Amino acid sequence: MKLQVERLLLQVNGLHLSLLQACPTDQQDQPALILLHGFTGSALSWGSLLEEFASAGLRVIAFDLHGHGLSEAPAAPERYSMEHCQADLLAALRQLGIAPSEAILLGYSLGGRIALYCAFSGFFRALILESASPGLADPQERAARQRQDEELAASIEREGIAAFVARWEQQPLFASHQRLPEERRAALRAQRLANRPQGLVGSLRGVGTGVQPPLHARLPELSLPVLLICGALDEKFCTIGKEMARLLPRATLAIVPDAGHTVHLEQPARFAELVLSFCSDLVPLRGQRSDATTAQ
């Protein structure tokens, strides 16, 4: 199947947002799958999964979130807030000709928190969350996390990206990455090193877990079909996923063996299978390839 893959730069609400779009060239009116990456990532973080999903007949749109990739990195942290992220993403999708209830939204980690917030807008048809949370319900925990994120932001300003990435990769959250091939870990490191200090600092201060509005109380109101994906080696987010599945009216929880926080990187074939199976229950897809390729 022939695919069209293109890089687009849109201006929305005075901000430039970059995205990668992949879709079949011989199919009209493809259902849309929107991808939101994690902190320090970009649209490129999904690797060959973009083509994997597009080959199934989806119009795949992977954004560079605010301050990441080739998207603009505003100086004001307020410009990275959940409210602004939602307004900008919805404006971009409207520019691309996507109407309400047409698109399925998928977000990983930071992108998952943003995706969950955006899901309450009523714009999306369904939601997929990978290793995501609804924020922190306890005010003291939020305040402590905000202080931690501020310390991290200040260290980036002081020491630069390279020193930050070296520390970031040593977190227990990413311990399972040590099992990945060296070339894949090197590609991930290169993506992280390509970030700009102002973009990461703005993201931490403007849309970090400590400053986002907690969404726990609103989960029972979300009537969309939701697929929750987490890695069995990531005990913290498995616990969060189980609690979210209990509160969401139409949620399915998938715990993937031999994967940690970054399921799409550590078990890409299983991740693609889960996503495409969920999408196929909602929209018509082409015959799915069985040999899911490896994301970078």
Short mmCIF file of C-alpha atoms in Angstrom, two decimals:
data_model
loop_
_atom_site.label_atom_id
_atom_site.label_comp_id
_atom_site.label_asym_id
_atom_site.label_seq_id
_atom_site.Cartn_x
_atom_site.Cartn_y
_atom_site.Cartn_z
CA MET A 1 0.00 0.00 0.00
CA LYS A 2 1.29 3.44 -0.92
CA LEU A 3 1.33 5.94 1.94
CA GLN A 4 1.69 9.70 1.99
CA VAL A 5 3.76 10.98 4.90
CA GLU A 6 4.17 14.72 5.31
CA ARG A 7 5.35 17.28 7.83
CA LEU A 8 2.97 20.20 8.40
CA LEU A 9 3.36 23.41 10.38
CA LEU A 10 0.11 25.07 11.40
CA GLN A 11 -0.51 28.43 13.04
CA VAL A 12 -3.21 28.23 15.70
CA ASN A 13 -4.11 30.89 18.23
CA GLY A 14 -0.84 32.72 17.53
CA LEU A 15 1.31 29.59 18.01
CA HIS A 16 3.04 27.33 15.48
CA LEU A 17 2.28 23.62 15.95
CA SER A 18 4.16 20.98 13.98
CA LEU A 19 2.82 17.54 13.10
CA LEU A 20 3.49 14.45 11.02
CA GLN A 21 0.62 13.06 8.97
CA ALA A 22 0.54 9.59 7.40
CA CYS A 23 -2.35 8.19 5.37
CA PRO A 24 -3.07 5.90 2.42
CA THR A 25 -3.00 7.69 -0.94
CA ASP A 26 -5.76 5.55 -2.49
CA GLN A 27 -8.43 5.95 0.17
CA GLN A 28 -10.78 8.84 0.88
CA ASP A 29 -12.35 9.85 4.20
CA GLN A 30 -10.06 7.75 6.36
CA PRO A 31 -10.91 7.62 10.07
CA ALA A 32 -8.42 9.72 12.02
CA LEU A 33 -6.09 8.61 14.81
CA ILE A 34 -4.43 11.46 16.72
CA LEU A 35 -1.16 10.74 18.57
CA LEU A 36 0.24 12.79 21.49
CA HIS A 37 3.76 11.87 22.66
CA GLY A 38 5.34 12.03 26.11
CA PHE A 39 7.60 14.57 27.84
CA THR A 40 10.93 15.02 25.97
CA GLY A 41 9.46 13.24 22.92
CA SER A 42 8.08 14.38 19.58
CA ALA A 43 6.00 13.08 16.68
CA LEU A 44 9.07 11.07 15.68
CA SER A 45 8.84 9.10 18.94
CA TRP A 46 6.17 6.86 17.41
CA GLY A 47 8.68 5.62 14.83
CA SER A 48 7.29 3.17 12.30
CA LEU A 49 4.01 2.87 14.21
CA LEU A 50 2.82 5.85 12.16
CA GLU A 51 3.10 3.79 8.99
CA GLU A 52 1.76 0.71 10.78
CA PHE A 53 -1.45 2.51 11.71
CA ALA A 54 -1.76 4.27 8.34
CA SER A 55 -1.37 0.93 6.54
CA ALA A 56 -4.51 -0.24 8.35
CA GLY A 57 -6.45 2.59 6.67
CA LEU A 58 -6.15 5.30 9.32
CA ARG A 59 -5.31 8.96 8.79
CA VAL A 60 -2.60 9.27 11.43
CA ILE A 61 -1.78 12.72 12.83
CA ALA A 62 1.11 12.87 15.30
CA PHE A 63 1.63 16.26 16.93
CA ASP A 64 4.77 17.81 18.36
CA LEU A 65 3.36 19.09 21.64
CA HIS A 66 4.02 22.65 22.82
CA GLY A 67 7.75 23.21 23.32
CA HIS A 68 8.67 19.85 21.77
CA GLY A 69 9.95 18.79 18.37
CA LEU A 70 9.44 21.50 15.76
CA SER A 71 6.51 23.17 17.52
CA GLU A 72 6.96 26.61 18.99
CA ALA A 73 8.34 26.94 22.53
CA PRO A 74 6.69 30.01 24.11
CA ALA A 75 8.49 31.79 26.92
CA ALA A 76 5.41 32.03 29.18
CA PRO A 77 4.64 28.79 31.09
CA GLU A 78 0.94 29.72 31.08
CA ARG A 79 0.90 29.14 27.30
CA TYR A 80 1.55 25.41 27.92
CA SER A 81 -1.47 24.93 30.20
CA MET A 82 -4.06 22.19 29.69
CA GLU A 83 -6.60 24.78 28.59
CA HIS A 84 -4.27 26.15 25.91
CA CYS A 85 -3.20 22.67 24.78
CA GLN A 86 -6.82 21.70 24.24
CA ALA A 87 -7.73 24.90 22.43
CA ASP A 88 -4.69 24.67 20.14
CA LEU A 89 -5.07 20.98 19.32
CA LEU A 90 -8.77 21.31 18.53
CA ALA A 91 -8.10 24.38 16.37
CA ALA A 92 -5.38 22.47 14.50
CA LEU A 93 -7.67 19.50 13.89
CA ARG A 94 -10.39 21.80 12.56
CA GLN A 95 -7.83 23.33 10.19
CA LEU A 96 -7.10 19.82 8.96
CA GLY A 97 -10.77 19.28 8.21
CA ILE A 98 -11.53 16.90 11.06
CA ALA A 99 -15.05 17.25 12.44
CA PRO A 100 -16.31 16.43 15.95
CA SER A 101 -16.80 12.71 16.71
CA GLU A 102 -14.55 11.66 13.80
CA ALA A 103 -11.18 11.16 15.51
CA ILE A 104 -9.79 8.67 18.01
CA LEU A 105 -7.30 10.29 20.39
CA LEU A 106 -4.23 8.41 21.71
CA GLY A 107 -1.84 9.84 24.27
CA TYR A 108 1.24 8.53 26.08
CA SER A 109 2.29 9.75 29.55
CA LEU A 110 2.28 13.60 29.32
CA GLY A 111 0.37 13.23 26.05
CA GLY A 112 -2.03 10.90 27.84
CA ARG A 113 -2.78 13.47 30.53
CA ILE A 114 -3.45 16.06 27.83
CA ALA A 115 -5.55 13.56 25.86
CA LEU A 116 -7.69 12.76 28.89
CA TYR A 117 -8.31 16.45 29.49
CA CYS A 118 -9.20 16.97 25.82
CA ALA A 119 -11.59 14.00 25.88
CA PHE A 120 -14.00 16.01 28.04
CA SER A 121 -14.35 18.54 25.20
CA GLY A 122 -16.79 16.22 23.40
CA PHE A 123 -14.74 16.49 20.17
CA PHE A 124 -13.40 12.93 20.05
CA ARG A 125 -14.99 9.60 19.24
CA ALA A 126 -12.86 7.47 21.55
CA LEU A 127 -9.76 7.61 23.72
CA ILE A 128 -6.61 5.49 24.14
CA LEU A 129 -4.34 6.20 27.10
CA GLU A 130 -0.89 4.66 27.46
CA SER A 131 0.76 4.95 30.89
CA ALA A 132 -1.30 8.02 31.74
CA SER A 133 -2.90 9.45 34.86
CA PRO A 134 -5.75 11.82 35.73
CA GLY A 135 -3.35 13.98 37.75
CA LEU A 136 -2.96 14.08 41.51
CA ALA A 137 -6.09 14.24 43.65
CA ASP A 138 -4.37 15.17 46.92
CA PRO A 139 -3.52 18.91 47.22
CA GLN A 140 -0.37 18.20 49.24
CA GLU A 141 0.85 15.71 46.64
CA ARG A 142 0.17 18.27 43.91
CA ALA A 143 2.13 20.94 45.78
CA ALA A 144 5.05 18.55 46.33
CA ARG A 145 5.07 17.54 42.67
CA GLN A 146 4.94 21.17 41.60
CA ARG A 147 8.03 21.85 43.72
CA GLN A 148 9.81 18.85 42.19
CA ASP A 149 8.98 20.00 38.67
CA GLU A 150 10.17 23.52 39.49
CA GLU A 151 13.48 22.12 40.76
CA LEU A 152 13.81 20.09 37.57
CA ALA A 153 13.02 23.12 35.41
CA ALA A 154 15.59 25.23 37.27
CA SER A 155 18.23 22.51 36.81
CA ILE A 156 17.60 22.52 33.04
CA GLU A 157 18.05 26.29 32.97
CA ARG A 158 21.23 25.98 35.02
CA GLU A 159 22.91 22.94 33.50
CA GLY A 160 21.41 22.48 30.04
CA ILE A 161 19.79 19.61 28.16
CA ALA A 162 22.65 17.09 28.19
CA ALA A 163 22.96 16.97 31.98
CA PHE A 164 19.17 16.79 32.32
CA VAL A 165 18.85 13.88 29.86
CA ALA A 166 21.61 11.95 31.65
CA ARG A 167 19.62 12.17 34.91
CA TRP A 168 16.23 11.67 33.26
CA GLU A 169 17.26 8.34 31.75
CA GLN A 170 18.30 6.99 35.15
CA GLN A 171 14.81 7.18 36.63
CA PRO A 172 13.37 3.87 37.90
CA LEU A 173 10.40 4.61 35.60
CA PHE A 174 12.63 3.84 32.61
CA ALA A 175 14.63 0.95 34.09
CA SER A 176 13.11 -1.49 31.59
CA HIS A 177 14.70 0.51 28.75
CA GLN A 178 17.99 -1.14 29.65
CA ARG A 179 16.68 -4.28 27.96
CA LEU A 180 16.25 -2.49 24.63
CA PRO A 181 18.87 -2.85 21.86
CA GLU A 182 21.60 -0.23 22.12
CA GLU A 183 20.69 1.35 18.77
CA ARG A 184 17.14 1.95 19.94
CA ARG A 185 18.31 3.47 23.23
CA ALA A 186 20.72 5.68 21.28
CA ALA A 187 17.90 6.88 19.01
CA LEU A 188 15.75 7.67 22.04
CA ARG A 189 18.62 9.60 23.64
CA ALA A 190 19.16 11.59 20.46
CA GLN A 191 15.48 12.56 20.39
CA ARG A 192 15.68 13.77 23.98
CA LEU A 193 18.89 15.70 23.36
CA ALA A 194 17.24 17.52 20.45
CA ASN A 195 14.91 19.34 22.84
CA ARG A 196 15.22 23.03 23.65
CA PRO A 197 15.63 24.12 27.28
CA GLN A 198 12.84 26.70 27.04
CA GLY A 199 10.40 24.13 25.69
CA LEU A 200 11.00 21.55 28.43
CA VAL A 201 11.01 24.21 31.15
CA GLY A 202 7.74 25.67 29.89
CA SER A 203 6.15 22.22 29.74
CA LEU A 204 7.19 21.37 33.30
CA ARG A 205 5.92 24.66 34.69
CA GLY A 206 2.81 24.96 32.56
CA VAL A 207 1.43 21.43 32.21
CA GLY A 208 3.29 19.34 34.78
CA THR A 209 1.37 16.85 36.89
CA GLY A 210 1.50 19.22 39.88
CA VAL A 211 -0.20 22.12 38.09
CA GLN A 212 -2.80 20.32 35.97
CA PRO A 213 -6.38 20.16 37.26
CA PRO A 214 -7.04 16.71 38.76
CA LEU A 215 -9.66 14.81 36.78
CA HIS A 216 -10.50 11.88 39.09
CA ALA A 217 -13.96 13.18 40.05
CA ARG A 218 -14.90 13.70 36.40
CA LEU A 219 -13.97 10.22 35.15
CA PRO A 220 -17.46 8.73 35.72
CA GLU A 221 -18.85 11.45 33.40
CA LEU A 222 -16.72 10.39 30.42
CA SER A 223 -19.02 8.33 28.20
CA LEU A 224 -16.48 7.63 25.43
CA PRO A 225 -15.04 4.16 24.82
CA VAL A 226 -11.59 4.18 26.46
CA LEU A 227 -8.67 1.77 26.09
CA LEU A 228 -6.13 1.93 28.92
CA ILE A 229 -2.70 0.42 28.17
CA CYS A 230 0.07 -0.04 30.71
CA GLY A 231 3.16 -2.23 31.05
CA ALA A 232 3.20 -5.00 33.65
CA LEU A 233 6.67 -3.89 34.81
CA ASP A 234 5.33 -0.38 35.59
CA GLU A 235 3.56 -1.14 38.86
CA LYS A 236 2.71 2.48 39.64
CA PHE A 237 0.84 3.08 36.39
CA CYS A 238 -0.79 -0.35 36.47
CA THR A 239 -2.31 0.68 39.80
CA ILE A 240 -3.42 4.02 38.32
CA GLY A 241 -4.82 2.22 35.28
CA LYS A 242 -6.87 -0.16 37.42
CA GLU A 243 -8.35 2.72 39.38
CA MET A 244 -9.19 4.63 36.20
CA ALA A 245 -10.80 1.51 34.71
CA ARG A 246 -12.97 1.27 37.82
CA LEU A 247 -14.17 4.87 37.47
CA LEU A 248 -14.60 5.15 33.69
CA PRO A 249 -17.98 3.85 32.44
CA ARG A 250 -16.69 2.31 29.17
CA ALA A 251 -13.06 1.44 29.83
CA THR A 252 -11.00 -1.60 28.89
CA LEU A 253 -7.66 -2.15 30.63
CA ALA A 254 -4.81 -3.95 28.85
CA ILE A 255 -1.70 -4.81 30.89
CA VAL A 256 1.14 -5.79 28.57
CA PRO A 257 3.68 -8.35 29.82
CA ASP A 258 7.42 -7.62 29.59
CA ALA A 259 6.87 -3.88 29.18
CA GLY A 260 7.45 -0.91 31.44
CA HIS A 261 6.26 2.68 31.11
CA THR A 262 6.85 2.98 27.35
CA VAL A 263 4.79 0.11 25.97
CA HIS A 264 4.85 1.38 22.38
CA LEU A 265 8.65 1.26 22.45
CA GLU A 266 9.20 -1.91 24.46
CA GLN A 267 6.45 -4.10 22.94
CA PRO A 268 5.48 -2.33 19.70
CA ALA A 269 3.84 -5.34 18.04
CA ARG A 270 1.47 -5.93 20.96
CA PHE A 271 0.84 -2.19 21.26
CA ALA A 272 -0.13 -1.93 17.58
CA GLU A 273 -2.36 -4.99 17.91
CA LEU A 274 -4.22 -3.48 20.87
CA VAL A 275 -4.66 -0.09 19.21
CA LEU A 276 -5.84 -1.45 15.86
CA SER A 277 -8.21 -3.94 17.46
CA PHE A 278 -9.77 -1.14 19.53
CA CYS A 279 -10.06 1.12 16.48
CA SER A 280 -11.56 -1.64 14.33
CA ASP A 281 -14.45 -1.97 16.77
CA LEU A 282 -15.28 1.69 16.14
CA VAL A 283 -14.42 2.39 12.50
CA PRO A 284 -13.87 0.26 9.36
CA LEU A 285 -10.20 -0.61 8.80
CA ARG A 286 -8.30 -2.41 6.08
CA GLY A 287 -6.88 -5.88 6.65
CA GLN A 288 -4.36 -5.49 9.44
CA ARG A 289 -0.78 -6.49 9.02
CA SER A 290 0.28 -9.17 11.45
CA ASP A 291 3.96 -8.21 11.51
CA ALA A 292 3.85 -4.95 13.46
CA THR A 293 7.10 -3.11 12.95
CA THR A 294 9.31 -1.66 15.63
CA ALA A 295 8.92 1.89 16.87
CA GLN A 296 12.00 3.94 17.55
#
